[in-house]
XYZ file of C-alpha atoms in Angstrom:
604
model
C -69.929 71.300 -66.478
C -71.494 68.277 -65.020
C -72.362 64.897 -66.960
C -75.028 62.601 -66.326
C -73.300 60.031 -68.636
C -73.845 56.391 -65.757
C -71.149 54.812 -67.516
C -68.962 58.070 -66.967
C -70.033 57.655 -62.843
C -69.463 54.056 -62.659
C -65.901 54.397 -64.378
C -64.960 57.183 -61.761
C -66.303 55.252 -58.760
C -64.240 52.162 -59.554
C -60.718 54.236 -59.562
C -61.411 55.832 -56.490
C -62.129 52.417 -55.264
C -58.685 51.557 -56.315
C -57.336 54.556 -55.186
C -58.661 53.710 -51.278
C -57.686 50.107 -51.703
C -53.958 51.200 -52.848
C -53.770 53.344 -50.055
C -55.015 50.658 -47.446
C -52.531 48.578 -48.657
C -49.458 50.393 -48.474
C -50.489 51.766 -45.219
C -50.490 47.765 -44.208
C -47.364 46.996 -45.925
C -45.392 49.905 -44.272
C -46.817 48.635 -40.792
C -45.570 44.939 -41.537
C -42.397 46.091 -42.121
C -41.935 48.312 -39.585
C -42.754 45.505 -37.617
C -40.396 42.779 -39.363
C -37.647 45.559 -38.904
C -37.952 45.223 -35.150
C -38.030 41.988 -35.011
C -34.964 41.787 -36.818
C -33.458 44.488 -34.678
C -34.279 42.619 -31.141
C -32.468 39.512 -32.811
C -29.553 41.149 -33.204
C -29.217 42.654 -30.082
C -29.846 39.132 -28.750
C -27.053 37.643 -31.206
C -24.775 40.731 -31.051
C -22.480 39.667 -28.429
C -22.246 36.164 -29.352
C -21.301 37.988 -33.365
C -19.215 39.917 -31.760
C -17.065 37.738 -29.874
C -17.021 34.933 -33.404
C -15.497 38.095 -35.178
C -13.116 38.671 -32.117
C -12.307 35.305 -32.483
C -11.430 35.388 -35.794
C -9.591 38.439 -35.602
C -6.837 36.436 -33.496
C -6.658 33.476 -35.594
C -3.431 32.090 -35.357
C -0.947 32.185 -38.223
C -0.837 28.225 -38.239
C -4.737 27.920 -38.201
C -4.966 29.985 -41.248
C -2.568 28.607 -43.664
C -4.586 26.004 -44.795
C -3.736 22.947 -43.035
C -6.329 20.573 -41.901
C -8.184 21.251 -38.500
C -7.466 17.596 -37.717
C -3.811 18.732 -37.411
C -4.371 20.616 -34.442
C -5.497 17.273 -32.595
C -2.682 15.294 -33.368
C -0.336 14.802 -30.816
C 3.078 15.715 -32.538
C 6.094 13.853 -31.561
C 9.154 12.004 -33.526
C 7.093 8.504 -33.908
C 4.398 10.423 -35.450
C 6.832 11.309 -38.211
C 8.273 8.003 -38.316
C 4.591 6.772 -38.544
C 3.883 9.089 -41.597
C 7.126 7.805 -42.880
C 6.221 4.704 -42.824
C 2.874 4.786 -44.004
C 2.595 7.647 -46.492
C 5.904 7.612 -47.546
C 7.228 3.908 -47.196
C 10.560 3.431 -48.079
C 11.572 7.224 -48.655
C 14.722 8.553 -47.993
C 14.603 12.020 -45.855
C 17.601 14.336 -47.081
C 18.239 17.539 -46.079
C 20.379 20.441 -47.226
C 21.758 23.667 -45.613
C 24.615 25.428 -45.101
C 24.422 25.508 -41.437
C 25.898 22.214 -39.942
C 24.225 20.839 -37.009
C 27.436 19.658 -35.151
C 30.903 21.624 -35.993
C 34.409 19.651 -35.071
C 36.640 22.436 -33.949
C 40.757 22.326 -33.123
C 41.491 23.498 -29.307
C 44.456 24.573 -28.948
C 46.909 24.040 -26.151
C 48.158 26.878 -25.334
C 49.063 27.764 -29.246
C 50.614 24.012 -29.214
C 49.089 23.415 -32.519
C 49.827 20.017 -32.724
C 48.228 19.368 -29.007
C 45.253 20.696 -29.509
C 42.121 18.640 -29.355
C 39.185 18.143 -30.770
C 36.158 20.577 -29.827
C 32.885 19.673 -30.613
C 30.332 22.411 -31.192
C 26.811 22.939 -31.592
C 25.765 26.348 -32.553
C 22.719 28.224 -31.430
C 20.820 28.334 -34.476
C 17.367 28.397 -35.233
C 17.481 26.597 -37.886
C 19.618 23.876 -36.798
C 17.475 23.430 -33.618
C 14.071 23.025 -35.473
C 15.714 20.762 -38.324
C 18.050 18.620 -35.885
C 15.104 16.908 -33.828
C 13.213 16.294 -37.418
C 16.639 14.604 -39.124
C 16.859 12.131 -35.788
C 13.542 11.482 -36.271
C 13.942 10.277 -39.841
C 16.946 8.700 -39.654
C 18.178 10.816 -42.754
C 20.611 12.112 -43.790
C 21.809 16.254 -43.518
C 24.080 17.923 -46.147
C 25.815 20.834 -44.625
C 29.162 23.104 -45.450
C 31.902 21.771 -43.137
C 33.282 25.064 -41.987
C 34.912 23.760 -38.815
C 38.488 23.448 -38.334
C 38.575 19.913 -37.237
C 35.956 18.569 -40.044
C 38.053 16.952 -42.394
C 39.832 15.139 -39.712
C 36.560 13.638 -38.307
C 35.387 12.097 -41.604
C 35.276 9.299 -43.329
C 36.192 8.210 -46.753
C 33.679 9.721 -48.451
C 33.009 13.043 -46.437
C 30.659 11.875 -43.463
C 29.973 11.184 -40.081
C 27.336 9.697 -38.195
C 25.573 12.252 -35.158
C 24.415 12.825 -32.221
C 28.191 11.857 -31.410
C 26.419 10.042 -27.937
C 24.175 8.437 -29.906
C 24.036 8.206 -33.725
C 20.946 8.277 -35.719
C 21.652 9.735 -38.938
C 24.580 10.761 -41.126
C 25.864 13.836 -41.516
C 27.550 14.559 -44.793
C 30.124 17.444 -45.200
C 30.945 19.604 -48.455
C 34.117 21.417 -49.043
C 34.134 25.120 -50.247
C 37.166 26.773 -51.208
C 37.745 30.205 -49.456
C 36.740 32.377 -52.420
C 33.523 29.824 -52.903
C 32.205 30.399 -48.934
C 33.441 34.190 -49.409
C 31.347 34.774 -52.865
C 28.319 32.486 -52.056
C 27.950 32.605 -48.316
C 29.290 36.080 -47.115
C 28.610 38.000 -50.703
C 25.263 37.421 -52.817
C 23.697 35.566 -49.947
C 24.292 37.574 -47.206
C 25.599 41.012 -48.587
C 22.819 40.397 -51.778
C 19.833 38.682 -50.492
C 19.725 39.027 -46.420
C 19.013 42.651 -46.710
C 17.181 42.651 -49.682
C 14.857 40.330 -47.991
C 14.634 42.648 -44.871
C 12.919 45.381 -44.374
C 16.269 46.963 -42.277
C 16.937 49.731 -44.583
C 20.348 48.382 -45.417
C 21.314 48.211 -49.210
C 21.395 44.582 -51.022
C 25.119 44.819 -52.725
C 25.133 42.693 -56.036
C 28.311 41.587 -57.743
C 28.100 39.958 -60.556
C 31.403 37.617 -59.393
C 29.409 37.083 -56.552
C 26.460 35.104 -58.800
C 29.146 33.567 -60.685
C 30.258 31.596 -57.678
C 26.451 31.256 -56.006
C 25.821 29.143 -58.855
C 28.991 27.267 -59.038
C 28.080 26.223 -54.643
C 24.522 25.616 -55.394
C 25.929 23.083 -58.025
C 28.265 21.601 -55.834
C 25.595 20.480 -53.522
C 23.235 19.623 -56.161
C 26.147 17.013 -57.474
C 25.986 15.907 -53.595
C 22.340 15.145 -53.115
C 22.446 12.791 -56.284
C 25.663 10.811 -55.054
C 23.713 10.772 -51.743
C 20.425 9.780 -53.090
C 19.987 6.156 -52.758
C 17.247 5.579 -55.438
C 15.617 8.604 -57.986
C 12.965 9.257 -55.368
C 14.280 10.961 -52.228
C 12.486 13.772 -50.269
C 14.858 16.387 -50.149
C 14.374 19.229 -47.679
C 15.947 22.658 -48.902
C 16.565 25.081 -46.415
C 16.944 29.399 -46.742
C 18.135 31.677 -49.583
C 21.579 29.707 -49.614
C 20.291 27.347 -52.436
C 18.087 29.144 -54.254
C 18.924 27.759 -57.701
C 19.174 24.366 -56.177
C 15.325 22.915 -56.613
C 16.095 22.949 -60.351
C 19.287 21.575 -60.476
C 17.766 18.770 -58.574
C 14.988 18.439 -60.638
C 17.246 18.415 -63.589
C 19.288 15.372 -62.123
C 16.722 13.362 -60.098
C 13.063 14.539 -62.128
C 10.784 11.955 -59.869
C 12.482 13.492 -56.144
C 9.851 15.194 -54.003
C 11.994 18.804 -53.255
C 10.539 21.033 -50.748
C 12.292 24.303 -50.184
C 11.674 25.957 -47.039
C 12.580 29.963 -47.123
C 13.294 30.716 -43.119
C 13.766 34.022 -43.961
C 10.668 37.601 -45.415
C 9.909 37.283 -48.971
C 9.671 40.710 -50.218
C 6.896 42.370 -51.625
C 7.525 42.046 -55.681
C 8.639 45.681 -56.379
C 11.701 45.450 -53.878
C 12.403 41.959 -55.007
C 12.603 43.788 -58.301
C 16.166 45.174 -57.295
C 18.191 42.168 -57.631
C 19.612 41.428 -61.432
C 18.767 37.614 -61.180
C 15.386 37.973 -59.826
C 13.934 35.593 -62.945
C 16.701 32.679 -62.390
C 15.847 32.963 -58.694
C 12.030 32.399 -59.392
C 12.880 30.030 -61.824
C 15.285 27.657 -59.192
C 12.877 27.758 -56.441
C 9.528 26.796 -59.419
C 11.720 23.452 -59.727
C 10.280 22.865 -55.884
C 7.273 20.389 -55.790
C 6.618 22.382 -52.542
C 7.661 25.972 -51.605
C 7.040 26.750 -47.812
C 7.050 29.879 -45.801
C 6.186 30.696 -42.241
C 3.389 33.111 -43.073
C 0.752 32.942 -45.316
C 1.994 36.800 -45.989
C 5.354 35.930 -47.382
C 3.643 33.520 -49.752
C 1.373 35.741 -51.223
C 4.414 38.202 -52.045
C 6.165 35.079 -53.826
C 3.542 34.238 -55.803
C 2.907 37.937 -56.884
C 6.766 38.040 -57.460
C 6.253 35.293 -60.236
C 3.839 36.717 -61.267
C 5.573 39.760 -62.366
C 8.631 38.182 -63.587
C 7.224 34.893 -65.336
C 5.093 33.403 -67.969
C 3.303 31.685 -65.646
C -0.071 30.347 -64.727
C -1.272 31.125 -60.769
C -3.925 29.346 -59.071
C -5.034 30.630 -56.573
C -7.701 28.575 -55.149
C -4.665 26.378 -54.745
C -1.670 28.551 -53.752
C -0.010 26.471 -57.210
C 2.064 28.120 -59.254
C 2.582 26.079 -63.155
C 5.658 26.821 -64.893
C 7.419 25.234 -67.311
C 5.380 22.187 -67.736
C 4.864 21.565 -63.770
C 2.919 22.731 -61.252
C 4.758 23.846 -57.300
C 2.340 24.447 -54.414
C 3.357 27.259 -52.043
C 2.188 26.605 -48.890
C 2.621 29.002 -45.274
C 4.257 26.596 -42.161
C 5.158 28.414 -38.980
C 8.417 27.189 -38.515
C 8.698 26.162 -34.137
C 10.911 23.952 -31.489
C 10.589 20.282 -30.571
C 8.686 19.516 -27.430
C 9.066 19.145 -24.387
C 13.051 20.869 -25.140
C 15.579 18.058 -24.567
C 17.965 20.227 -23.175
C 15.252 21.098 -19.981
C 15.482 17.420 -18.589
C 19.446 17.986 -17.941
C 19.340 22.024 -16.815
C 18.636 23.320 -13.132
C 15.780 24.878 -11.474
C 14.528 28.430 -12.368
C 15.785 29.433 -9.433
C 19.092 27.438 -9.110
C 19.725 28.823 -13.009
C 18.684 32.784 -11.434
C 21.326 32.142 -8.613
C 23.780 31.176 -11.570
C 23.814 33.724 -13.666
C 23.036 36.567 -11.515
C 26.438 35.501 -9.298
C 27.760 35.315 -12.563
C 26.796 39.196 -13.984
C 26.797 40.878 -10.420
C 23.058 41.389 -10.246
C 21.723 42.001 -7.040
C 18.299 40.294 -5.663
C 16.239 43.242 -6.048
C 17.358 44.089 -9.749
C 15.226 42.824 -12.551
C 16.949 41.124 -15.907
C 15.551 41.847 -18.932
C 17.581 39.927 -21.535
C 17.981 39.921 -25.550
C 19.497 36.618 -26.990
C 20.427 35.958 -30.719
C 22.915 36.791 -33.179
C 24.784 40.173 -33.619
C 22.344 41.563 -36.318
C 21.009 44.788 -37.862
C 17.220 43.067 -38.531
C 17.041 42.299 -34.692
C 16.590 45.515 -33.490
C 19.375 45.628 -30.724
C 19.710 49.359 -30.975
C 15.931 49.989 -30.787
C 16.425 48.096 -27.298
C 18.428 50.106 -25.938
C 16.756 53.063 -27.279
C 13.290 51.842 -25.582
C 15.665 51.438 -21.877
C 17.020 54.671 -22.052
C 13.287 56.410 -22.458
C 12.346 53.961 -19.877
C 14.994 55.493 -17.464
C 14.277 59.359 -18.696
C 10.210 58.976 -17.882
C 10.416 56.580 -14.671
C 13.906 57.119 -13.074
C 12.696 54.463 -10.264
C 14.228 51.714 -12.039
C 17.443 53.276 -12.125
C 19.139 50.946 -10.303
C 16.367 47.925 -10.441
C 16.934 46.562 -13.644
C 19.478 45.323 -15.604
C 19.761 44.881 -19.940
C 21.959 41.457 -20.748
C 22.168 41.781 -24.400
C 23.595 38.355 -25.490
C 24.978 38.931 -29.181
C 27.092 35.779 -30.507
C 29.278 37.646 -33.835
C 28.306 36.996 -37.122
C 29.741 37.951 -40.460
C 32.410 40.050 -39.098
C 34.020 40.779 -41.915
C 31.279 42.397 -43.386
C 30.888 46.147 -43.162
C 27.587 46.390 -42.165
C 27.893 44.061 -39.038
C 31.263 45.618 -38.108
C 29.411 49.182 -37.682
C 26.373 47.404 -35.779
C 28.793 45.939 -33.272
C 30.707 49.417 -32.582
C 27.544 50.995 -32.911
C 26.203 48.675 -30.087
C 29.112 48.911 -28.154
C 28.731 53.202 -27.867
C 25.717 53.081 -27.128
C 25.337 50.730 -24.267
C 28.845 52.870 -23.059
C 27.233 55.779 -23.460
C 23.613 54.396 -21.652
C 26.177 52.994 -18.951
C 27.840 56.236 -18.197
C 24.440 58.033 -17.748
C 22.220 56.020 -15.602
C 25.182 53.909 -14.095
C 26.996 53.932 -10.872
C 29.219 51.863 -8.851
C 28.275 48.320 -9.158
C 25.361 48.900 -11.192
C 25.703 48.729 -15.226
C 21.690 49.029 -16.813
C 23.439 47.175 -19.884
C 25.748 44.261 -20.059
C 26.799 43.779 -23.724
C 27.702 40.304 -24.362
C 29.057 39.955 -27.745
C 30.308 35.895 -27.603
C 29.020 32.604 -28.626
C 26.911 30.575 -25.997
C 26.349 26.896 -26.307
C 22.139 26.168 -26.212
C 22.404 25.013 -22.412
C 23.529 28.047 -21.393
C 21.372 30.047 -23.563
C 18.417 28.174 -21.997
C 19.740 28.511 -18.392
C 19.699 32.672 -19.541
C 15.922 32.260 -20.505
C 15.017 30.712 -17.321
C 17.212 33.309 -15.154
C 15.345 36.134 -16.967
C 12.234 38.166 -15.881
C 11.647 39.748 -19.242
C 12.722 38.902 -22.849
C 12.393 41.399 -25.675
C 12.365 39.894 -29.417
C 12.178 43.310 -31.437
C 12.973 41.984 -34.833
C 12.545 45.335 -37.207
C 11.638 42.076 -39.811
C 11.721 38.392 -39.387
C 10.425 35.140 -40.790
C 9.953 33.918 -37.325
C 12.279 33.996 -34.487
C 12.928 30.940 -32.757
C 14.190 33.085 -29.653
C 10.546 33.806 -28.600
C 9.616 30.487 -28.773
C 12.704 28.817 -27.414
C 12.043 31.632 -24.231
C 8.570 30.178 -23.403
C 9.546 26.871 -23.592
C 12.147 27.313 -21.100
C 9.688 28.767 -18.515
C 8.069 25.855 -16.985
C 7.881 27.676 -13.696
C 5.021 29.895 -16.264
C 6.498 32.999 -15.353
C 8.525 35.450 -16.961
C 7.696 38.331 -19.405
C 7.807 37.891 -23.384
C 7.928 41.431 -25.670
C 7.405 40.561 -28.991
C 7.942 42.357 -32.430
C 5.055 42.531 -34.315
C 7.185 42.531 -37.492
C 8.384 38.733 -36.228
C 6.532 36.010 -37.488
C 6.026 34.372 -34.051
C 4.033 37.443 -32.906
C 1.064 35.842 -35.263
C 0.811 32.729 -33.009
C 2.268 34.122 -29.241
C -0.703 36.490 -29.137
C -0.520 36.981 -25.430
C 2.793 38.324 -25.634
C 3.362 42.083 -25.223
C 3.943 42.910 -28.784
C 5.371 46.174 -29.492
C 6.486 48.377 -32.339
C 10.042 48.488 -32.432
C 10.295 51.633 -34.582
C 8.228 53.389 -31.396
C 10.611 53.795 -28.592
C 8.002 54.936 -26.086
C 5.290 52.683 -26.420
C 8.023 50.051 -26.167
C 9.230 51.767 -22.819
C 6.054 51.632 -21.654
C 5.075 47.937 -22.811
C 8.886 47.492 -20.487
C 6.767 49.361 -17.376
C 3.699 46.908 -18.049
C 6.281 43.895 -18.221
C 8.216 44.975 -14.913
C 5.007 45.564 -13.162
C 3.149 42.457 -14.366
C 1.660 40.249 -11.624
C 2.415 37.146 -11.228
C -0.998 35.790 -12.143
C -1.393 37.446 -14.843
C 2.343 36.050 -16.318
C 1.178 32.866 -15.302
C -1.699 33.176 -17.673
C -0.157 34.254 -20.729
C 2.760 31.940 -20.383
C 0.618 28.997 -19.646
C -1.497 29.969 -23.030
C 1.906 30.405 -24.964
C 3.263 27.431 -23.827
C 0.238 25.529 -24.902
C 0.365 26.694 -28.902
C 4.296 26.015 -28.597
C 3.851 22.297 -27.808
C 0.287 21.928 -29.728
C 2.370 23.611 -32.717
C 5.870 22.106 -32.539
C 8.581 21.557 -34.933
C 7.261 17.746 -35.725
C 3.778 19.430 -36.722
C 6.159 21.592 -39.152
C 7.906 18.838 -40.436
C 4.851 16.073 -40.705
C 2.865 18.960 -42.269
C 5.146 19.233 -44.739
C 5.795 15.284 -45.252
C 1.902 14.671 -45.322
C 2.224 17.192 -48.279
C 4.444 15.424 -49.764
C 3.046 12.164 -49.509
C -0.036 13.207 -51.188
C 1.895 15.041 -53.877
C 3.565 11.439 -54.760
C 0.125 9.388 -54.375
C -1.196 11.666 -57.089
C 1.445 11.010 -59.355
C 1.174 7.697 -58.792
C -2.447 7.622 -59.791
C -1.540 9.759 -62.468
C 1.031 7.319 -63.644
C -1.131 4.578 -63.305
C -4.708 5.998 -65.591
C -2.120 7.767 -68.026
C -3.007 10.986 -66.552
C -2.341 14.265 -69.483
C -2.970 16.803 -66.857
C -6.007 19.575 -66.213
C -9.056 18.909 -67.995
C -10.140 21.439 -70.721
C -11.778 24.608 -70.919
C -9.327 26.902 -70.215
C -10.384 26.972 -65.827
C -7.021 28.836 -64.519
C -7.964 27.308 -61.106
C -7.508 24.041 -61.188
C -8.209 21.483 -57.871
C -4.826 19.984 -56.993
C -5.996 16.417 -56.677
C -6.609 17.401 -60.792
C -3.301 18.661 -61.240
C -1.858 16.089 -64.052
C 1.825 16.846 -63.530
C 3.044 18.020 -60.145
C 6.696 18.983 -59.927
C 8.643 16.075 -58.774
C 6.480 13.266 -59.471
């Protein structure tokens, strides 16, 4: 049927209209972004490599560029009159004390032949990590160092009231000695801390052992020393530096006694992830100790994220984030990552021999031939160190390339710790068969591929093995750091020499051009030992150069003044805080607070 209705018409002409002009407008709009799409496409291409290589970039970031300190930090030059500066102008008139169990400088009886009564005194210093990032940082302050006397000669080096003032050559700061019965050392020391809370802290598959005796006498030490930091204390506001899972409960039994003292406790040691700290009975009064910290520090930012999700778990607690604060209990504790390191340049390198005079040394003094390569391992006799694993990794090494039977050589140096324990006893006779047993298959006359070591070594002569060495293995199955791998490049200032690195140690997130290995993997690790032995030495010289460089840009002063500067803003704000009558965070119920808001720090 067809209509001659002109309005009908005109109303049918106009939608087609619309129709055609619909049309002709998407058709333009697909075209223009077609073309837009392109465009975007060709630019990045263009920008794809630059992208690529900022994301590569990131990728490596160094554990000490991400934990939140200032980029300005990285430009300081750190040395012990930059700490005395920031002493003396952040933190005028503080007192520095610090408290471990470790001693830096032991006073031992030598004996004459058994002659009891001729025997001399002995002084030692033992090859800790701890005591050689802490020592420098005490000399520097001119503070003072609270430590379990443990050595035989201790008492009789003394004064009246229980210290002495070290270096012996040159004195710059007191070191103050506290007594421990043999049941106190045995219960604290060799049973909750390091039968209870070493392994529990450790991935090692070993199992924490808990005695409720144990606890009993933890607490009774930890209150022994807290007595001794307030007799020491010269006025209520000292900085006191807490160091490891010895003094847990110790922050708060400070706080208790001295409320306005800056305490920062520094845990060298994992933190667990919160379902394995969950094992231990006292997990709560743990927290609760360390929360009376106005600063808790760890070397990675990883271990800090596990402590804060431990309190959460366990306590009524508020978490900020934003902040890394934690506010318990009416104050607030920040809980900050700082990679632990060595002071720079190493004193002990401006009295030790060449490279090579140190290689002649100790290779006369192990039999090594010319042609033989040492590999060595250096650090205590321990089952998180992965000494086993070592020796695991050498033996595939000799079953796939049986070439370097005969050219190379394993000195495992292994000073003996907690020997009365029953978990190191096994480890050493486990050690001991199995570098026999290595020894009596790929050995022959006048070549042993292991040389088990199992003494102490003063730090010289550790340093004179580092320089001696070709290749150094630090396979840590779990660590907070390692000291070893640093203390290894900073002996090589020839820039040669070899570095394998766990990447369950803490220094594998900042000594990147290490060859970092799996420990758990003994044939990748034998073949990261191949790629080690048949390094050029260009391409050493590179990677050591590069690791020496973040060693002395990120030494143990930038630790320490990292920490201090911390702490000096921490006590500015309470000052202010003091000062306007400060009641805390502002309303509104914000859980993330900014910490120049925070109205009550802990320890202000």
């Amino acid at each position: 049927m067809t209509s001659n209705n002109p309005d009908l018409f005109l109303s049918l002409s106009a939608i087609w209209v619309l129709v055609f002009a619909s049309l002709i407008l998407s058709v333009v709009a697909v075209v223009s972004v077609a073309r837009a799409r392109r465009e975007r496409g060709s630019r990045k291409a263009s920008a794809r490599p630059e992208q690529e290589s900022n994301a590569e970039g990131r990728s490596l970031l160094r554990e000490f560029e991400k934990n939140g300190q200032s980029a300005d930090a990285a430009l300081v030059n750190w040395t012990p009159e930059t700490l005395r500066k920031i002493l003396t102008e952040d933190l005028p008139d503080a007192q520095v004390i610090i408290v471990s169990n470790r001693e830096p400088y032991i006073h031992n009886l030598k004996e004459d032949d058994g002659n009891a009564e001729a025997a001399e005194v002995e002084l030692v210093v033992p090859a800790s990590g701890l005591v050689s990032a802490l020592e420098p940082i005490t000399r520097a302050c001119g503070g003072t160092w609270i430590a379990y006397g443990g050595g035989t000669a201790d008492r009789l080096t003394v004064d009246a009231h229980d210290r002495v003032q070290v270096p012996p050559d040159s004195p710059s700061y007191t070191l103050r000695r506290v007594w421990l019965t043999p049941e106190e050392h045995e219960g604290y020391y060799l049973g909750f801390a390091n039968e209870g809370l070493w392994p529990l802290c450790h991935i090692a598959f070993t199992r924490p052992v808990f005695r409720a005796s144990d606890w009993e006498l933890y607490e009774e030490v930890n209150r022994k020393f807290a007595d001794t930091v307030v007799k020491e204390a010269r006025n209520e506001r000292p900085i006191v530096l807490v160091q490891d899972y010895h003094f847990a409960l110790l922050p708060r039994m400070i706080r208790e006694r001295l409320p306005e003292a800056i305490v920062i406790t520094f845990w060298h040691i994992p933190w667990p992830n919160s379902e394995v700290f969950s094992i231990c009975p006292w997990r709560e009064k743990i927290l609760d100790g360390l929360l009376g910290s106005s600063i808790i520090g760890f070397h990675t930012q990883f271990h800090c994220n596990n402590f804060i999700e431990s309190v959460d778990r366990f306590l009524e607690s508020r978490i900020e984030r934003e902040d890394a604060a934690i506010s318990y209990g009416g104050q607030t504790s920040l809980v900050h990552a700082y990679p632990i390191s060595i002071e720079w340049p190493p004193v002990l390198l401006q009295g030790l021999p060449s490279v090579a005079a140190c290689r002649s040394k100790v290779r006369e003094k192990y039999g090594l031939a010319e042609n033989v390569k040492l590999c060595v391992g250096v650090e205590r006799l321990d089952y998180t160190k992965g000494i086993i694993d070592r020796f695991r990794a050498l033996e595939q090494l000799f079953e796939m390339h049986p070439e370097w039977i005969g050219r190379l050589t394993f000195l495992q140096v292994a000073a003996p710790s907690r020997g009365t324990l029953p978990a190191y006893r096994q480890l050493h006779a486990e050690c001991l068969r199995y570098a026999e047993d290595i020894n009596r298959r790929f050995g022959r006359d006048g070549y042993s591929p292991v040389l088990m070591v199992a003494e102490h070594h003063s730090q010289r002569q550790v340093y004179e093995i580092y320089r001696a060495a070709d290749l150094c293995m630090v396979t840590s199955l779990h660590d907070g750091m390692n000291l070893v791998a640093k203390e290894f490049v900073a002996a090589r200032d020839d820039e040669q020499g070899v570095l394998l690195l766990s990447i369950f140690a803490g220094a594998s997130k900042e000594l990147l051009e290490a060859l970092i290995v799996n420990p758990y993997d003994a044939a990748s690790m034998a073949d990261a030992l191949l790629q080690a032995l048949t390094m050029q030495s260009d391409e050493q010289r590179s990677r050591m150069r590069r690791m020496r460089e973040i060693v002395r840009d990120n030494n143990v002063y930038r630790w320490a003044g990292s920490m201090l500067l911390d702490a000096a803003r921490l006590r500015k704000r309470g000052e202010m805080d003091r000062a306007t009558g400060g009641n805390g965070p502002p309303p509104g119920g914000n859980n993330v607070v900014n910490m120049f808001r925070h109205g009550r720090v802990a320890a202000l």
